[in-house]
Short mmCIF file of C-alpha atoms in Angstrom, two decimals:
data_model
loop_
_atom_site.label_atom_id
_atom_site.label_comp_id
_atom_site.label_asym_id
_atom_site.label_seq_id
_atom_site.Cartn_x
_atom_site.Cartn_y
_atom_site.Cartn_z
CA UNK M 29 -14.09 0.67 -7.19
CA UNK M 30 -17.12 1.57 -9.24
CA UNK M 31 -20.69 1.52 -8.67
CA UNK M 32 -22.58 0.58 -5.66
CA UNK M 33 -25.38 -2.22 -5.33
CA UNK M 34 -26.57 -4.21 -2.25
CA UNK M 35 -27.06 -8.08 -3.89
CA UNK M 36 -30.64 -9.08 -4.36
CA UNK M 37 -29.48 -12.77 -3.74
CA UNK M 38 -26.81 -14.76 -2.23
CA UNK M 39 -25.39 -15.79 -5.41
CA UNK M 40 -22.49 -13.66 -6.94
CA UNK M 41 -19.83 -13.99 -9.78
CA UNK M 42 -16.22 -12.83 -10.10
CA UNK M 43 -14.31 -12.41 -13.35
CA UNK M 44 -10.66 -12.04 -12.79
CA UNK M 45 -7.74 -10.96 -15.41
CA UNK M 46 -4.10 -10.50 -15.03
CA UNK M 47 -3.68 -6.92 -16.25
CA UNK M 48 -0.68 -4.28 -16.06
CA UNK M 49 -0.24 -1.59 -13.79
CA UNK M 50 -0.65 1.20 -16.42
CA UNK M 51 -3.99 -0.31 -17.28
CA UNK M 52 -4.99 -0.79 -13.24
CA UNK M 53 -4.28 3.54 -12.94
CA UNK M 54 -6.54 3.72 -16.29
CA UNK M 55 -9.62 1.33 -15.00
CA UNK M 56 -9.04 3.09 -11.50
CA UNK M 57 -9.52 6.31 -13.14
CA UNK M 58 -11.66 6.03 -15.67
CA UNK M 59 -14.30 3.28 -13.81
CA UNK M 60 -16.03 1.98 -16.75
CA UNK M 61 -19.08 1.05 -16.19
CA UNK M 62 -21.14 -1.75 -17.71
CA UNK M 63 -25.04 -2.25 -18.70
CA UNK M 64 -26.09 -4.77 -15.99
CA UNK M 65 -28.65 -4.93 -13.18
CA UNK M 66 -26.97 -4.58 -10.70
CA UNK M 67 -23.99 -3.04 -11.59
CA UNK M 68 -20.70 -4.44 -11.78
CA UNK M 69 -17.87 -3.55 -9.31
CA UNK M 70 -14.27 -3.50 -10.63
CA UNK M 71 -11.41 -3.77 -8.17
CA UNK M 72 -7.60 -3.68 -9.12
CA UNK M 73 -4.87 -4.88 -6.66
CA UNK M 74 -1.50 -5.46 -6.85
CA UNK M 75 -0.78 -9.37 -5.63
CA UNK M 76 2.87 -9.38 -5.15
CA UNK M 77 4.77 -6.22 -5.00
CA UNK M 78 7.80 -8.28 -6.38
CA UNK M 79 6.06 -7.88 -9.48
CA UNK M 80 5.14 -4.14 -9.54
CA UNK M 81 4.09 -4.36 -12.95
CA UNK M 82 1.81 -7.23 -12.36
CA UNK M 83 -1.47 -5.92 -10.93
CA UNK M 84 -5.46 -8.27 -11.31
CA UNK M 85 -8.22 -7.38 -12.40
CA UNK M 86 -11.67 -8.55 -10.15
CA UNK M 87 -15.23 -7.32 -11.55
CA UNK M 88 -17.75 -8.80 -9.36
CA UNK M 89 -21.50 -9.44 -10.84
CA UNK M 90 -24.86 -10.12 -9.30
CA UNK M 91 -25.47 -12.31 -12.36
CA UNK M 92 -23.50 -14.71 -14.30
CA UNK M 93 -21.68 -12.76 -17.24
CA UNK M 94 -23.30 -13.29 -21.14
CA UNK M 95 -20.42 -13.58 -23.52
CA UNK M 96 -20.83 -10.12 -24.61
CA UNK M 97 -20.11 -9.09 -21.04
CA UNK M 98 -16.79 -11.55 -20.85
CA UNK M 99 -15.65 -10.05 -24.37
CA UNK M 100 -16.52 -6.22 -22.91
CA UNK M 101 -14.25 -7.30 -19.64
CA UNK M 102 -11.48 -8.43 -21.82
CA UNK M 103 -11.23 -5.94 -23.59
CA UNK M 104 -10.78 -3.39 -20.95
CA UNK M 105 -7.30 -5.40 -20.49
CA UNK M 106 -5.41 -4.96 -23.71
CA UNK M 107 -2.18 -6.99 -22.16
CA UNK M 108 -4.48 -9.91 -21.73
CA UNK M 109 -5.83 -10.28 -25.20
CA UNK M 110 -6.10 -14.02 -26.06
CA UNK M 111 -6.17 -14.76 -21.74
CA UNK M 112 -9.29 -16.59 -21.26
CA UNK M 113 -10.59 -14.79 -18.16
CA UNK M 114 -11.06 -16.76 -14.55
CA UNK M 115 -14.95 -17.03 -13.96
CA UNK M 116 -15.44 -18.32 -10.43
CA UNK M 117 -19.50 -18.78 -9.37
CA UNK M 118 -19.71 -17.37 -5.41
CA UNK M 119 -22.22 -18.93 -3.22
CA UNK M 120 -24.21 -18.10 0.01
CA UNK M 121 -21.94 -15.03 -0.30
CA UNK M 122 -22.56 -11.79 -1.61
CA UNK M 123 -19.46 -9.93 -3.30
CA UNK M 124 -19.05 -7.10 -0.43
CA UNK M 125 -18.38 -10.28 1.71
CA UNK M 126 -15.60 -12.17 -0.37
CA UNK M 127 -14.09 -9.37 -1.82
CA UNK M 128 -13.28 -8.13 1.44
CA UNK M 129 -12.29 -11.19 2.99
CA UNK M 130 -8.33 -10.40 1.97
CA UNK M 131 -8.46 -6.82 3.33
CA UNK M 132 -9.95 -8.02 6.87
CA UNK M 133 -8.52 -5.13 9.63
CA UNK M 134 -4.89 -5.53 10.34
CA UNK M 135 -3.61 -4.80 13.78
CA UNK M 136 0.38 -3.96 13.74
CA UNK M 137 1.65 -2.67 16.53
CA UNK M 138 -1.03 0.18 18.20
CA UNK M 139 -2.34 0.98 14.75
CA UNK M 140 -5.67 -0.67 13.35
CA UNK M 141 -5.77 -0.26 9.50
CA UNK M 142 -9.05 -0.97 7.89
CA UNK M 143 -11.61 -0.23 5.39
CA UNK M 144 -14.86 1.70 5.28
CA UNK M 145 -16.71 -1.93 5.69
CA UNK M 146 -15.07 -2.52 9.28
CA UNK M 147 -15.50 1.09 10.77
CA UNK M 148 -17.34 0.13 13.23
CA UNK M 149 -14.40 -2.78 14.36
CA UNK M 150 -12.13 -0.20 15.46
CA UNK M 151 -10.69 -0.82 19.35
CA UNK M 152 -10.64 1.87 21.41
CA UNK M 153 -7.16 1.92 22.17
CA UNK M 154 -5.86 1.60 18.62
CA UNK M 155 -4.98 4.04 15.86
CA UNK M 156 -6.88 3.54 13.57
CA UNK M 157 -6.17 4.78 9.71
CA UNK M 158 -8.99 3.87 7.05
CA UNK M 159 -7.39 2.64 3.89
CA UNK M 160 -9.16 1.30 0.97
CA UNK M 161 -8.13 -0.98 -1.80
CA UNK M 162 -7.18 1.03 -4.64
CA UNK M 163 -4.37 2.34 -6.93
CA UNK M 164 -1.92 2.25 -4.90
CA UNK M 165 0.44 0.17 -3.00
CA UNK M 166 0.08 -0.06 0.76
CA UNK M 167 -2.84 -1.02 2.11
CA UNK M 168 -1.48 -2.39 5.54
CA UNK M 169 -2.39 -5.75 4.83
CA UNK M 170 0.78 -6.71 3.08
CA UNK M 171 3.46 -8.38 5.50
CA UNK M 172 6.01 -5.56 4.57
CA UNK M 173 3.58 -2.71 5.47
CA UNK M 174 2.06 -4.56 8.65
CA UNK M 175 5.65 -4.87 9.58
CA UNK M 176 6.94 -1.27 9.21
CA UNK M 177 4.21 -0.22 11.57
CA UNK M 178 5.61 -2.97 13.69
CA UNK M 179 8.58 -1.18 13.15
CA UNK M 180 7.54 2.33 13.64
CA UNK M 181 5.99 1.42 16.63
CA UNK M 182 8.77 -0.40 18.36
CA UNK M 183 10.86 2.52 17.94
CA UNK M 184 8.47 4.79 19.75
CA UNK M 185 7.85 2.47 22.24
CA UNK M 186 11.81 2.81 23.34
CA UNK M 187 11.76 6.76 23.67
CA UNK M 188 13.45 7.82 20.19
CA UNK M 189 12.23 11.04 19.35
CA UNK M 190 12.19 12.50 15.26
CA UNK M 191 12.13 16.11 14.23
CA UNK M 192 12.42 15.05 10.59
CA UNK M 193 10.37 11.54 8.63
CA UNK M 194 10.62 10.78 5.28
CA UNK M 195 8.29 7.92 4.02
CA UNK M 196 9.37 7.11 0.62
CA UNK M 197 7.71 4.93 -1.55
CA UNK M 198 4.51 5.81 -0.19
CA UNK M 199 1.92 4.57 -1.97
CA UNK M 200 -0.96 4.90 -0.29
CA UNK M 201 0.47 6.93 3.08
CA UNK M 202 -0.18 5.08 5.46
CA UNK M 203 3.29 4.87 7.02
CA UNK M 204 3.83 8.78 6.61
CA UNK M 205 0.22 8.69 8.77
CA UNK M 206 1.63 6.43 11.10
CA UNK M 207 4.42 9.13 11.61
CA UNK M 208 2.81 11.42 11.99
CA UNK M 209 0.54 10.04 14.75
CA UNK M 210 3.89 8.33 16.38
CA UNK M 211 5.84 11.78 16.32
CA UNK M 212 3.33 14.68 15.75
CA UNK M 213 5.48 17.75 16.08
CA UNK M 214 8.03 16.12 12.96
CA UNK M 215 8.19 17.41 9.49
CA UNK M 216 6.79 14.85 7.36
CA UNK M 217 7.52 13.95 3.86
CA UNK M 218 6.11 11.57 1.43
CA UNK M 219 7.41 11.06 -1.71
CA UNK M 220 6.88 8.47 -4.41
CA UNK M 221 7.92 8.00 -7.70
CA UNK M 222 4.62 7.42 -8.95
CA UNK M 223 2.50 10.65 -8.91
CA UNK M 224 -0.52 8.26 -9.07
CA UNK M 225 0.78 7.77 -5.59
CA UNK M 226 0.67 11.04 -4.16
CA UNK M 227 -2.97 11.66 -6.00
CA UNK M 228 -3.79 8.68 -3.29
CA UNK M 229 -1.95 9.82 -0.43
CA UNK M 230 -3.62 13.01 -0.62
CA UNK M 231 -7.12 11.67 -1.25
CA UNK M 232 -6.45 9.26 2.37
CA UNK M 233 -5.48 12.28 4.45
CA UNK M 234 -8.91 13.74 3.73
CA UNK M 235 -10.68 10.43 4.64
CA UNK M 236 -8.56 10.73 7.89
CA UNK M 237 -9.26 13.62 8.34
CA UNK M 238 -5.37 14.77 8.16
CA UNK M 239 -4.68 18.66 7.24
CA UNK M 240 -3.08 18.85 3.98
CA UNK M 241 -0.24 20.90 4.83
CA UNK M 242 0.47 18.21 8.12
CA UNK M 243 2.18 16.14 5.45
CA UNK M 244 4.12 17.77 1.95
CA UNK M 245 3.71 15.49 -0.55
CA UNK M 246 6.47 14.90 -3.32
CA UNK M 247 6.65 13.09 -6.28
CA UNK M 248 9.73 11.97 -6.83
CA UNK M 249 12.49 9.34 -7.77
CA UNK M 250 14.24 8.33 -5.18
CA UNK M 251 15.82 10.86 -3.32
CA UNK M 252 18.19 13.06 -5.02
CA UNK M 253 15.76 15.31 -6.15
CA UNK M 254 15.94 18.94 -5.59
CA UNK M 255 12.99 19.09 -3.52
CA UNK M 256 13.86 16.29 -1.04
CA UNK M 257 16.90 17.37 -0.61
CA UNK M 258 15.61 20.88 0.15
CA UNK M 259 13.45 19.38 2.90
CA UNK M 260 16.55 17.62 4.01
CA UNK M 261 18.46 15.80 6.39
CA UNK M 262 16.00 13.11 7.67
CA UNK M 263 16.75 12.00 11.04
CA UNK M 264 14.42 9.36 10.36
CA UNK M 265 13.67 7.68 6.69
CA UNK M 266 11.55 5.17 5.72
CA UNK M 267 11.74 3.49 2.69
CA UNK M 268 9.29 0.22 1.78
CA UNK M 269 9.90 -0.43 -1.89
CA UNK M 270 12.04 -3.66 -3.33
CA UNK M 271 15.27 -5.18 -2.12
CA UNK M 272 17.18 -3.74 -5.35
CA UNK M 273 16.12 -0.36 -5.68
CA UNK M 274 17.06 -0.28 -1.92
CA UNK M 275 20.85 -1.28 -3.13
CA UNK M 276 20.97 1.27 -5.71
CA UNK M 277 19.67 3.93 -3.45
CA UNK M 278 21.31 2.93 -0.53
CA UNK M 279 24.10 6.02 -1.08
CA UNK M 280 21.69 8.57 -1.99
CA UNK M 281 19.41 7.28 1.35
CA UNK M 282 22.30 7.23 3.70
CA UNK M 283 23.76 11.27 2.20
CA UNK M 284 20.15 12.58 3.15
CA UNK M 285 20.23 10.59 6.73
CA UNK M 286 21.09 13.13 9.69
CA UNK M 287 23.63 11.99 12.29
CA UNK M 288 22.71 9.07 14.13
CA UNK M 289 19.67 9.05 12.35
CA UNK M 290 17.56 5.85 11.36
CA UNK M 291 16.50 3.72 8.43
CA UNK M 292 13.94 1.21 7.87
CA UNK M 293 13.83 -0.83 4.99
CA UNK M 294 11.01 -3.12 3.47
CA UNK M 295 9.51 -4.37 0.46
CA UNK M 296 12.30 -7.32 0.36
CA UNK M 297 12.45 -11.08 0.96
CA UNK M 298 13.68 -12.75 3.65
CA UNK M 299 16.27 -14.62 0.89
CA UNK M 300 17.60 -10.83 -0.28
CA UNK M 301 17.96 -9.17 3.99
CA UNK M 302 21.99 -10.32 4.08
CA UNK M 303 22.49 -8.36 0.71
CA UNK M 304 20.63 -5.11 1.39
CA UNK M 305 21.64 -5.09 4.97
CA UNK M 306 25.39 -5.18 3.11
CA UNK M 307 24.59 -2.59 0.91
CA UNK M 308 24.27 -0.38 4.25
CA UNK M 309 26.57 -1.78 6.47
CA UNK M 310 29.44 -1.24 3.95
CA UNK M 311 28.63 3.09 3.90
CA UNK M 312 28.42 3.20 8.16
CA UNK M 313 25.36 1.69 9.27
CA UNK M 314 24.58 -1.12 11.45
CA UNK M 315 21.35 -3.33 12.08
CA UNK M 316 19.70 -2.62 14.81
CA UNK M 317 16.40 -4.60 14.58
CA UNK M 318 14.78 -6.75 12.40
CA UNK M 319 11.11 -8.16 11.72
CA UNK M 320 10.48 -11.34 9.77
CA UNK M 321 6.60 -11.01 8.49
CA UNK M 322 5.62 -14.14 6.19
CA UNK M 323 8.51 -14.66 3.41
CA UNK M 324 9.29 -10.83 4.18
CA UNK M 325 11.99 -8.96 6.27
CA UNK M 326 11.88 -5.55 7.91
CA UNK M 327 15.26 -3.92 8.77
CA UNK M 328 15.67 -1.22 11.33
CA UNK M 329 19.40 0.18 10.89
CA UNK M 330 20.67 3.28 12.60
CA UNK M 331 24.69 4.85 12.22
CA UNK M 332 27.49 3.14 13.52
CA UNK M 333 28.90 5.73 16.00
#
């Protein structure tokens, strides 16, 4: 997000283009700024982590854009040259209220995710984790996210006990912070193969006020790596990414496992559960929950004795 403006009236604009990935970790970094009064606030986010790649665009005025400030928008997005951008007038609203309408607090389980807008909204018996909008996947208000907490906390709730987590695939964290607060004397790993990832997973513990060496943090892909493994076997692994690179990793994620250990998968459909759940079952694991969350599934598999 860049730049910081309380609206001098109720009416806003939003000007939304599709853009890459790549370019979202650019804008996110760089936060160009534009010449208007008040300034412009640019917000990336990812709308369907089916599509990885495919990440939008939102810059949010105080004052409908001039066509010098459409063609300076567009060309921020080089994937989207010849896209005529989406201008959408907002009334009676200003853009701190509509932006943040889709990342509303999410309650999963005991945890309370939310962002720096709904601090004060936090229940005194929850968790609570503060995650903003960003760069990175996993905000906690995407039904596969929501739904590992579900999971994480279910299996707390009926006694098991981990010495060992891996999150991987963690995006923003939050499930390696959930983890943590579920299991506090583990070893905790969180590993993604996007080091943009672990930039934002490190920048999150500070906002929640997490020690940095309570978590190691490891970019990686996948999990044969030398430095997983070295923090190896996981008695408990987590891994919320898509339903194929589950498949392919589904030997590697199983080697790393500890004896009777557990897995919980997410970032696949509903439609795709029966083939990663085969993927498993056929190298000695067996289901042992699952958690349907919108068109999204959340397995919970452990070893077949």
């Amino acid at each position: 997000m860049s730049g910081e403006w309380q609206p001098q009236s109720a009416e806003s604009w939003k000007v939304t283009l599709p853009c890459t990935k790549a370019e979202s970790d650019m804008l996110t970094a760089a936060e160009p700024e534009f010449e208007v009064d008040p300034p412009a606030v640019l917000m990336t986010s990812e709308p369907d982590p089916a599509r990885p790649d495919d990440w939008q665009l939102d810059v949010y005025l105080g004052a409908q854009p001039s066509a010098e400030l459409l063609r300076a928008i567009v060309g921020l997005v080089p994937s989207a040259a010849g896209t005529a951008p989406k201008i959408e007038r907002i009334e009676d609203a200003d853009w701190v209220t509509v932006s943040q309408r889709f990342l509303e607090p999410i309650r999963a389980g005991r945890f309370y995710v939310h962002t720096a807008a709904h601090a004060e909204t936090i229940p005194a018996d929850a968790v609570a984790f503060r995650i903003e909008a960003g760069r990175a996947f996993g905000t906690g208000h995407h039904e596969t996210t929501a739904g590992c907490l579900e999971a994480l906390d279910h299996l707390a709730l009926a006694g098991h006990v981990y010495e060992n987590i891996i999150d991987v695939g963690t995006g923003s964290g939050l499930l390696a912070f959930a983890a943590r607060a579920l299991w506090p004397d583990a070893m905790i790993t969180a590993s993604d193969i996007d080091p943009v990832s672990i930039d934002v997973t490190a920048e999150n513990m500070a906002i929640n006020v997490i020690p940095a060496d309570a978590i190691t943090l490891i970019a990686a892909d996948g999990v044969d790596d030398p430095a997983l493994r070295a923090r190896g076997p996981f008695d408990l692994i987590v891994a919320n990414i898509l339903a194929a690179p589950l498949i392919e990793l589904a030997p590697d994620l199983i080697a790393t496992l500890r004896q009777n250990g557990t897995i919980v998968l997410a970032g696949l459909l509903a439609t795709q559960a029966a083939d990663v759940l085969a993927a498993y079952v056929s190298q000695g694991m067996m289901p042992s929950s699952r958690i349907d969350s919108g068109d999204w599934s959340i397995l919970t598999l452990v070893q077949a004795s």
